[in-house]
Coordinates of C-alpha atoms in Angstrom, one line a residue:
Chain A
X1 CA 24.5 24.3 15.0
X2 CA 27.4 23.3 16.1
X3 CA 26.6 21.8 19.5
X4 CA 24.7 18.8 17.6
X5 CA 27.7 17.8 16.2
X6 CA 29.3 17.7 19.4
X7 CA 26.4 15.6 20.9
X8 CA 26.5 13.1 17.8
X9 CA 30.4 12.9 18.4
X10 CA 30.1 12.1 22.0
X11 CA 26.9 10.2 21.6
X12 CA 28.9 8.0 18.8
X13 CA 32.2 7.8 20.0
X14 CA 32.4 8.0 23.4
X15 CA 29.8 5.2 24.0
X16 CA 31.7 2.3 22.4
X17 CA 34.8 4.0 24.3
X18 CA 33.2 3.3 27.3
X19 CA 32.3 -0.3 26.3
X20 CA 35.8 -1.0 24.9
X21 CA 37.1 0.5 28.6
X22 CA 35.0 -2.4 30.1
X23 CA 36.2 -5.0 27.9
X24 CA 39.8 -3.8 28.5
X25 CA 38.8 -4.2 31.9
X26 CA 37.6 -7.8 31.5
X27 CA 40.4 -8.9 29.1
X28 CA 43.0 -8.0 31.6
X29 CA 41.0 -9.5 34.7
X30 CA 40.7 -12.9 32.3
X31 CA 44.4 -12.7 32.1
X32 CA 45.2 -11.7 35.4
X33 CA 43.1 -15.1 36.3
X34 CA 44.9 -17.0 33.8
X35 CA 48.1 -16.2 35.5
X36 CA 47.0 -17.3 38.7
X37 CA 46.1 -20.6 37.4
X38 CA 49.1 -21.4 35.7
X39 CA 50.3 -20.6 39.4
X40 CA 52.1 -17.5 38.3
X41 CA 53.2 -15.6 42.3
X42 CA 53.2 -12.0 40.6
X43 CA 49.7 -12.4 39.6
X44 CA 48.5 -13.9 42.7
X45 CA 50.0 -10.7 44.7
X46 CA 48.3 -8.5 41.9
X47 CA 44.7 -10.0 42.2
X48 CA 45.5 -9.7 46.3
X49 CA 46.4 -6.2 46.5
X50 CA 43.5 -5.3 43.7
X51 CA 40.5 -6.7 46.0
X52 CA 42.3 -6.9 49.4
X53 CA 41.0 -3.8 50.7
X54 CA 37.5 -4.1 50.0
X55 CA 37.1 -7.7 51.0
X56 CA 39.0 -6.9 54.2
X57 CA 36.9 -3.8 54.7
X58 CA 33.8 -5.8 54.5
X59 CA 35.0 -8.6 56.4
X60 CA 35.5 -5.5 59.1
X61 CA 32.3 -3.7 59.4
X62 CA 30.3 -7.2 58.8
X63 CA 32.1 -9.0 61.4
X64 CA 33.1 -6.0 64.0
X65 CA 36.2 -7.6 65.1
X66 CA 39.7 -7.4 63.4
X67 CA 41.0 -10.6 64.0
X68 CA 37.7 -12.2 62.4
X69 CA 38.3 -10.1 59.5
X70 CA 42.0 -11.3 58.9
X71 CA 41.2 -15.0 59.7
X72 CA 38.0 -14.3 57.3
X73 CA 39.9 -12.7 54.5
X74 CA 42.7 -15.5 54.4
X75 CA 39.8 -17.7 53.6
X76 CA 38.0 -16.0 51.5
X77 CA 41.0 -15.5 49.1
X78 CA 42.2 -19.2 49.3
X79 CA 38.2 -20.2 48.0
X80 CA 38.4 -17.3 46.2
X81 CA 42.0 -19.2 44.3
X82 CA 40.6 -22.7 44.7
X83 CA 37.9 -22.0 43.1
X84 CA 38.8 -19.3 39.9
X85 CA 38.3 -22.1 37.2
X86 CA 34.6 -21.7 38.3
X87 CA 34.9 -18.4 37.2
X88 CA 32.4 -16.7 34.1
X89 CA 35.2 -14.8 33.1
X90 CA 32.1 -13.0 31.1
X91 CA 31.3 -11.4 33.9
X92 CA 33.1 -8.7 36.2
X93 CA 35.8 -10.6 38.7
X94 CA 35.1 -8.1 42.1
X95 CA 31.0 -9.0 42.5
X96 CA 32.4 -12.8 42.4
X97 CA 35.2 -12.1 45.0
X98 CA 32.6 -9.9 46.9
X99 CA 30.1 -12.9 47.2
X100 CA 32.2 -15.3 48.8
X101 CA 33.2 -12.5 51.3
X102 CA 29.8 -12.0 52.2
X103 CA 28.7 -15.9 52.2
X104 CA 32.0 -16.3 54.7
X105 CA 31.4 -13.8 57.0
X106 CA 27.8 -15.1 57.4
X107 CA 28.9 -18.4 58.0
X108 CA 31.0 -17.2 60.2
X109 CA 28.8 -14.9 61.7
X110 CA 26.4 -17.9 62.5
X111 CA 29.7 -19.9 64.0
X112 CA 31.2 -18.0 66.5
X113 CA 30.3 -17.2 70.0
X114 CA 32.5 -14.4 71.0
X115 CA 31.3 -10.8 71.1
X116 CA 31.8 -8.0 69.0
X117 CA 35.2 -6.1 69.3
X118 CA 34.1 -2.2 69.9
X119 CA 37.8 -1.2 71.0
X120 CA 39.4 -0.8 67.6
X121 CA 36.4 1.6 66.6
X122 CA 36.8 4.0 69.8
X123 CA 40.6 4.2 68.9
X124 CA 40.0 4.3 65.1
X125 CA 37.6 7.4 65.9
X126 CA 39.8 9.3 68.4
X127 CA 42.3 9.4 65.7
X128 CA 40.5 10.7 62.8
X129 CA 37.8 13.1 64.8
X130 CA 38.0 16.7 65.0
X131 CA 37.6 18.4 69.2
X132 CA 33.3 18.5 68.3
X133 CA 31.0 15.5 69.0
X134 CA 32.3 13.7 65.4
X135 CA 33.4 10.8 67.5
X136 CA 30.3 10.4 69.3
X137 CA 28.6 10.7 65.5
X138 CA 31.1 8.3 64.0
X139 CA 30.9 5.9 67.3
X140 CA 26.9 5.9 66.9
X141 CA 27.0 5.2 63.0
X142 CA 29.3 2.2 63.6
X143 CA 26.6 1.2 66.5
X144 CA 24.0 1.4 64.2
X145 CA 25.4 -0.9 61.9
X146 CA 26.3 -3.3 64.3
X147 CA 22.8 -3.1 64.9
X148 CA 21.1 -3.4 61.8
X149 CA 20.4 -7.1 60.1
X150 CA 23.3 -8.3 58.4
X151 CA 21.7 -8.0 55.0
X152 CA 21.1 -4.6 55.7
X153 CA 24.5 -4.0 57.0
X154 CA 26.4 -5.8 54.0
X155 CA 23.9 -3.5 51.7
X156 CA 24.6 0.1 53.8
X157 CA 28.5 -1.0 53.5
X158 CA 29.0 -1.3 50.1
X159 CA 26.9 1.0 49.3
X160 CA 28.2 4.2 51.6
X161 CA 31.8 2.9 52.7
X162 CA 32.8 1.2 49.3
X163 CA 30.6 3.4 46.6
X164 CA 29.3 0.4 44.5
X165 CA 26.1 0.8 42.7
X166 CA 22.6 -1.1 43.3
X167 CA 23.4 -3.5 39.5
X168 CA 27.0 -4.4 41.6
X169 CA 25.1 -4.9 44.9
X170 CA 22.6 -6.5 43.4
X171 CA 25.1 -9.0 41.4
X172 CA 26.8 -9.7 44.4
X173 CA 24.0 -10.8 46.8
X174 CA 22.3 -12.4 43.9
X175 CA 19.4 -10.0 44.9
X176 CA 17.1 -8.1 42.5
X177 CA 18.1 -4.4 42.1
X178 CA 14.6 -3.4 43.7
X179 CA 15.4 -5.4 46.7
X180 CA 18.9 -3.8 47.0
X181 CA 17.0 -0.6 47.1
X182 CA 14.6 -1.7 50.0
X183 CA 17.3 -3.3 52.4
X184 CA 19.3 0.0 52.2
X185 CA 16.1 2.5 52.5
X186 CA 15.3 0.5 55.6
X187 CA 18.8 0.7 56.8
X188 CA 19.2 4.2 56.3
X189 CA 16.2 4.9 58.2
X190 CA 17.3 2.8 60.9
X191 CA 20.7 4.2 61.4
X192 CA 18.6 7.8 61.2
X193 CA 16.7 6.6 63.6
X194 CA 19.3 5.8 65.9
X195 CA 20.8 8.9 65.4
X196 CA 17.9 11.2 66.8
X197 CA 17.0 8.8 69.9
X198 CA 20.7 9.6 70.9
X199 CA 20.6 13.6 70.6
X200 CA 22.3 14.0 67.9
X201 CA 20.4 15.8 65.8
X202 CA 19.6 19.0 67.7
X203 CA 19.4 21.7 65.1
X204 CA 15.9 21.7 63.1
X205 CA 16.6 23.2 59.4
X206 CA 14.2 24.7 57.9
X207 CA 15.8 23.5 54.5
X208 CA 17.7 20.2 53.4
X209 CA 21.5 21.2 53.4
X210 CA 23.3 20.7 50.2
X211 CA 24.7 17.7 49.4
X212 CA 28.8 17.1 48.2
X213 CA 27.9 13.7 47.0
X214 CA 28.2 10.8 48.6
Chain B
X1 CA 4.1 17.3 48.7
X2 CA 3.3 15.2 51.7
X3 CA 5.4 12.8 53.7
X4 CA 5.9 10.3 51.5
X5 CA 7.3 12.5 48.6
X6 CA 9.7 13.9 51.1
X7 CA 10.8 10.5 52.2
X8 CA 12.0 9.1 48.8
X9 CA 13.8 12.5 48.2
X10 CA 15.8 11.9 51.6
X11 CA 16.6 8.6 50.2
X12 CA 17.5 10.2 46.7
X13 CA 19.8 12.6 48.8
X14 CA 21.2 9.8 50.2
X15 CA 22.0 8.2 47.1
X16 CA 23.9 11.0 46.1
X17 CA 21.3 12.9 43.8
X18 CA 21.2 16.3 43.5
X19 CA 17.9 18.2 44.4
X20 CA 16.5 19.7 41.2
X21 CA 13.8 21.6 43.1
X22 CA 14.0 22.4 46.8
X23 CA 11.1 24.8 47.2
X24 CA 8.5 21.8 47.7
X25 CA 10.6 20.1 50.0
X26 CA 11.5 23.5 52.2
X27 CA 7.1 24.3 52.2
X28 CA 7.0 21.0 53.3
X29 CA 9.6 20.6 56.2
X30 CA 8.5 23.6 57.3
X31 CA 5.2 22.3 58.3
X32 CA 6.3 18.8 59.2
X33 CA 8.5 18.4 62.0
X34 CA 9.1 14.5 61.7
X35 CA 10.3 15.0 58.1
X36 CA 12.5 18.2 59.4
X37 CA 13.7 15.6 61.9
X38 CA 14.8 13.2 59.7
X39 CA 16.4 15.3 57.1
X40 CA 18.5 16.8 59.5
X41 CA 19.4 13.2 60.5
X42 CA 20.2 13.0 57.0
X43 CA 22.8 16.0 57.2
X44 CA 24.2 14.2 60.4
X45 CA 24.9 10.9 58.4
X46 CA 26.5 12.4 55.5
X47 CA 28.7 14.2 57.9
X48 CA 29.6 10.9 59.6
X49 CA 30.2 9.0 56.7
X50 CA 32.4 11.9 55.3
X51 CA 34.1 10.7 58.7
X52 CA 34.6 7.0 58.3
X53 CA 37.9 6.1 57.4
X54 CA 37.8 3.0 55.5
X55 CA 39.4 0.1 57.1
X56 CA 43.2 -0.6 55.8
X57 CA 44.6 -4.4 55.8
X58 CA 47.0 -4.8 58.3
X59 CA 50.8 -4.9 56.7
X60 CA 51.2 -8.8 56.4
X61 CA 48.2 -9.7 55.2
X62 CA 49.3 -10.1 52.0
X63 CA 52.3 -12.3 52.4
X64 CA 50.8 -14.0 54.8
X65 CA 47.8 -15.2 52.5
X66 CA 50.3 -15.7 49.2
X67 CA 52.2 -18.1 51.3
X68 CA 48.9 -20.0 52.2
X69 CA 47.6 -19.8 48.9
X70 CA 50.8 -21.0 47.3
X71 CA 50.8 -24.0 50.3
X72 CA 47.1 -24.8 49.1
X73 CA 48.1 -24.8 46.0
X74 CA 51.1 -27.4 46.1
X75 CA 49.7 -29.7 48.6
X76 CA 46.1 -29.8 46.2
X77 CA 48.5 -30.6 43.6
X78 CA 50.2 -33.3 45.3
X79 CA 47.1 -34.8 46.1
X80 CA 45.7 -34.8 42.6
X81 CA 48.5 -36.3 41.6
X82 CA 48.5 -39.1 44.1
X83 CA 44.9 -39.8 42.8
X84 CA 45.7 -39.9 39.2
X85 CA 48.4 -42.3 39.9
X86 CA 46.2 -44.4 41.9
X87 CA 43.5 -44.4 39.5
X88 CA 46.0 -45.5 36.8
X89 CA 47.4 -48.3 38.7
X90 CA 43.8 -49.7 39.6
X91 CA 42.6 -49.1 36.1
X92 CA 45.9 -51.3 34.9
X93 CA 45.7 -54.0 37.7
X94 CA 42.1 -54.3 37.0
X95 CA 42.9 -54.8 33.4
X96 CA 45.3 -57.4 34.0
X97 CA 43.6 -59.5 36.5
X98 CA 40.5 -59.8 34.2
X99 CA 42.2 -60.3 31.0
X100 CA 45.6 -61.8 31.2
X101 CA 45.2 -64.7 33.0
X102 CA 42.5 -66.4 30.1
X103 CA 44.3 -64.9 27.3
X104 CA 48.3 -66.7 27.6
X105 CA 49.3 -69.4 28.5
X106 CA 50.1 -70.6 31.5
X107 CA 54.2 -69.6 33.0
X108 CA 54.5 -67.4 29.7
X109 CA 56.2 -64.8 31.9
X110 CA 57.3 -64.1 35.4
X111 CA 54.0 -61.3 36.0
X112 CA 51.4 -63.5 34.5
X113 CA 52.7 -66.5 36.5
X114 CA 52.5 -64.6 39.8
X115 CA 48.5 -63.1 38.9
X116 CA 48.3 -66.8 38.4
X117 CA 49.3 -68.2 41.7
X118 CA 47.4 -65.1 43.8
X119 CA 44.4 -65.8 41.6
X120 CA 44.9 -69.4 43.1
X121 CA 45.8 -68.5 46.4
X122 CA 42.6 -66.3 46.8
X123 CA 40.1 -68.4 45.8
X124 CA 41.7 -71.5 47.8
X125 CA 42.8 -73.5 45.0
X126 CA 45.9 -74.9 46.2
X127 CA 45.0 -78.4 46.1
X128 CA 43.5 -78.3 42.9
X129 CA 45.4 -76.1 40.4
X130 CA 43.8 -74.0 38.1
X131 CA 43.4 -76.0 34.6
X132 CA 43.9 -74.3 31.7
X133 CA 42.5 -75.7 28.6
X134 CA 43.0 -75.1 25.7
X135 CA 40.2 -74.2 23.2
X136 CA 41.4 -72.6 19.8
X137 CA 44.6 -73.7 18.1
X138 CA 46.9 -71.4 15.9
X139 CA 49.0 -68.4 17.0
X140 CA 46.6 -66.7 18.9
X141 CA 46.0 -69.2 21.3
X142 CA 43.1 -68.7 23.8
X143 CA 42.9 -70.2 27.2
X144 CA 39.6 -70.9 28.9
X145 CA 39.8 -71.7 32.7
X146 CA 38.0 -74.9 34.0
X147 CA 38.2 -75.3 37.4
X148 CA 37.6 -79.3 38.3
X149 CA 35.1 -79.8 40.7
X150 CA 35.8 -81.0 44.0
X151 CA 34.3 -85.0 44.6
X152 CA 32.1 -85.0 48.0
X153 CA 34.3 -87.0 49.7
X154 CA 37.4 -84.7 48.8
X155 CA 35.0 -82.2 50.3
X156 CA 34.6 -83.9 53.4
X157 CA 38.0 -85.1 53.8
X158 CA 38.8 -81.2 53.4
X159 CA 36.2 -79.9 55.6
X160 CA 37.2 -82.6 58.5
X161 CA 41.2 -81.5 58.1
X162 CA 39.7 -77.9 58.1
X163 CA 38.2 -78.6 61.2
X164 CA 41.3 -80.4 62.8
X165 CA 43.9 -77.9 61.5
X166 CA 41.6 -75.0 63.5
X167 CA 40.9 -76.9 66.0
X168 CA 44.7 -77.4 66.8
X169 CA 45.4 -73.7 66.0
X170 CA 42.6 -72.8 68.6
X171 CA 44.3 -75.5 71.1
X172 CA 47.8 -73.9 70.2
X173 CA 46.7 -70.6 70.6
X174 CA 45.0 -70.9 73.9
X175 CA 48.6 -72.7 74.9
X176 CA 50.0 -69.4 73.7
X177 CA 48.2 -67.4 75.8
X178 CA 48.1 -69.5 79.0
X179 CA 51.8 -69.4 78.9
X180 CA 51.6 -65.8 78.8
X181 CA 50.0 -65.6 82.2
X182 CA 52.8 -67.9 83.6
X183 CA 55.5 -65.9 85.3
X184 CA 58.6 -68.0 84.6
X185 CA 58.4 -71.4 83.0
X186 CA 58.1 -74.0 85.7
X187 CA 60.8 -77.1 85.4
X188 CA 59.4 -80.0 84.6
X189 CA 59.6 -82.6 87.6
X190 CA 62.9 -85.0 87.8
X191 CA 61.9 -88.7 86.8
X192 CA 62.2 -90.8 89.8
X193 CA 64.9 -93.3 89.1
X194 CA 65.2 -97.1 89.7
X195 CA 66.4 -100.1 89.3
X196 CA 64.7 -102.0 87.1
X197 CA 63.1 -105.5 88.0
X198 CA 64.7 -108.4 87.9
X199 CA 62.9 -111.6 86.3
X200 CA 61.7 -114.2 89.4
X201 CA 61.9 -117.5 88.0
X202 CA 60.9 -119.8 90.8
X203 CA 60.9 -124.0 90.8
X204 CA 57.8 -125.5 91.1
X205 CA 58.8 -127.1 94.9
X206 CA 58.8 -123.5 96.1
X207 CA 55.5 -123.1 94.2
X208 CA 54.2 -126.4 95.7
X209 CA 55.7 -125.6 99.3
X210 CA 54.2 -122.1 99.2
X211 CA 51.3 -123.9 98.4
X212 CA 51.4 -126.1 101.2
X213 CA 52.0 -123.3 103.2
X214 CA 48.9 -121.8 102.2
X215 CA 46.8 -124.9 103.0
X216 CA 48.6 -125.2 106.9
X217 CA 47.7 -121.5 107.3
X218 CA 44.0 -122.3 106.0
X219 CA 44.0 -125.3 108.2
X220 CA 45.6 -124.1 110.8
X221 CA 41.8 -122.9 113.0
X222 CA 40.6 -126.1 111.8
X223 CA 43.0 -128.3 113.5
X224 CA 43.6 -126.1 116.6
X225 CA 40.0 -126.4 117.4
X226 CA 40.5 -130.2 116.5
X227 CA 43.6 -130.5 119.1
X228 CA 41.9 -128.2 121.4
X229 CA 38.5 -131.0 121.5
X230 CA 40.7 -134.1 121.8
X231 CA 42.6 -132.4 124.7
X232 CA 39.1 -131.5 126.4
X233 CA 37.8 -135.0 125.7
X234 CA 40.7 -136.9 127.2
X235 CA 41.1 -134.8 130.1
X236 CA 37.5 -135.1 130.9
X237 CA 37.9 -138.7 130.4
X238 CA 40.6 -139.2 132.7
X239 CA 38.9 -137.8 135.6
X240 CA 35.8 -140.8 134.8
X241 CA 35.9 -143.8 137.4
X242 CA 34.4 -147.1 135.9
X243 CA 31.7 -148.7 138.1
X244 CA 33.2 -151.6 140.0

């Protein structure tokens, strides 16, 4: 039989390939990080444009204003180098980074007085939307975030807009897994329903559509 | 399968698993409009999130946070350094004001002469200057510090000069400050001059004449009222005719 073989190969060699690709992945974030503390300029640019995105991303959809998010993200990034000799380096670099993001934009949150920013959505949806009611869809999803708690929100985030699993979620709130799972059930149901008390859902299927993924 | 069921398979959906078996599901939504509701809500969201564009750092960002991070970074060190160097030098003027002054002898060098003189200055030991004894003989010699104790009169006589001295700086001070208030310093008045006094020796006849004067002008009622009575007494006399 030869498919056993094939199991046993893949069961016994792509397993430790998979660990070794995470240590790979460790051992060059634990350099990258020892760079940076020997103040090395390269390496600071490389851990920048490496978690940029995602921090800024988050620091977007958690604060709802653009400005925020830059001003956020410059801070985040200077704790985030003030404080890398804190670092486990046993443990994956991004849920670190990601939990000072969130722990700034709540403080920051709980700071400021101004109101949410909705303008850059409206123009960020006119852009990408098709001639059908996708903007009012995409406006109504970004309302519905704005409106859910901020746990929730960070949780629906990284979750839908960034693909990280519950263990990552869960490591970066310093959450249980099973409570990861909760805030985003109740958020999902929340943002659905939002969705049908604005009309959006007209069409009653008689059968779930297929799914591409997430 | 009832609601419940249906509900943790829209949440599976959501997570991105597939649907092994859909005929349940499809008996079950048929029935159920709130579960059809919310699956086709489902549908909606995936669409939408399909949609959302993630959110891409503005062009600048990145510089603009390596040059602050790099700023950080330089003036943290600068400050680090400032404190290790202050650390050191407490750490090494502590050492030498508890040790050297006991341990040498006195004017051995131009430093520990200096530690000596503040050490006096500070505690107020200018009168009485620190005494050094000597306690061990040989090379290594060690120096113990004996301070001689003040008498109770020196005390007094030191208090009381205290007091005078702050007194007088108090006095001087309000001066100071008076004169402040003073638009522009008056002149002091011109001494009147003159001629100085000339001895007055006078003989004794002048004394005795000014004497006598005295006594006429003392006299002088008493003899007018005397002249006056004789004159009254031989007028009114006159005037008498003696019986014949």
């Amino acid at each position: 039989m030869p498919w056993v073989g094939f199991v046993v190969c893949e069961t016994f060699f792509s397993l430790p390939g998979i660990f070794w690709r995470v240590a790979d992945v460790s051992a060059d974030e634990a350099v990258l990080v020892r760079r940076c503390l020997r103040g090395d300029p390269a390496a600071v640019q490389a851990l920048m444009e490496r978690f940029q995105a995602e921090v800024y991303g988050l620091c977007v959809r958690l604060l709802s204003h653009r400005h925020d998010a830059e001003d956020v993200t410059q801070e985040v990034f200077l704790r985030v180098f003030r404080s890398l000799r804190r670092w486990d380096s046993s443990r994956p670099l991004k849920p670190w980074i990601m939990a000072i993001a969130v722990n700034r934009c709540r403080t920051w949150i709980t700071q400021r007085v101004r109101r949410p920013e909705l303008a850059d959505y409206l123009q960020e949806t006119a852009a990408a939307a098709p001639a059908d009611d996708s903007a009012e869809l995409l406006h109504e999803i970004r309302a519905a975030l704005e409106d859910l708690r901020p746990e929730y929100r960070c949780v629906f985030v990284l979750f839908h807009e960034q693909g990280q699993p519950y263990e990552e979620i869960a490591e970066t709130l310093e959450r249980p897994v099973g409570t990861i799972k909760t805030w985003l059930h109740r958020a999902r149901l929340e943002v659905l329903d939002r969705l049908r008390r604005r009309g959006l859902v007209t069409e009653l299927p008689h059968s779930p559509e297929p799914l591409d993924g997430r | 399968m009832n609601c419940t069921q249906s509900l943790d398979l829209l949440q599976e959906r959501l997570d991105g698993l597939p649907l092994v078996d859909r005929t349940d599901l499809d008996r079950h939504i048929a029935d159920c409009p709130e579960c059809r509701q919310l699956h086709a809500a489902a549908a909606r969201l995936e669409d939408g999130l399909r949609l959302l564009s993630p959110s891409v750092p503005p062009p600048g960002l990145t510089a603009k946070i390596v040059s602050r991070v790099a700023a950080d970074r330089r003036r943290r060190l600068v400050l680090r350094r400032s404190a290790i160097v202050m650390a050191a030098a407490s750490v090494l003027l502590a050492a030498l004001l508890a040790y050297h002054p006991y341990s040498h002898e006195p004017g051995d060098s131009w430093m520990i002469s200096k530690i000596k003189e503040t050490w006096n200055s500070v505690f107020g030991l200018n009168d009485t200057p620190v005494a050094f004894t000597r306690i061990h003989s040989g090379p290594d010699t060690v120096v113990e510090f004996q301070p001689e104790e003040p008498s109770l009169t020196a005390s007094v006589a030191e208090a009381g000069s205290a007091m005078v001295s702050l007194s007088k700086r108090a006095a001087d001070e309000t001066v100071g400050q008076t004169r402040l208030f003073i638009p522009e310093v008056i002149p002091a008045p011109p001494l009147m001059t003159s001629e100085p006094m000339q001895p007055i020796i006078e003989p004794p006849t002048e004394s005795l004449r000014q004497a006598g004067n005295g006594m006429t002008a003392a006299l002088d009622p008493v003899t007018s009222s005397a002249r006056r009575a004789f004159s009254l007494f031989f007028r009114e006399a006159s005037t008498v005719v003696p019986a014949e």
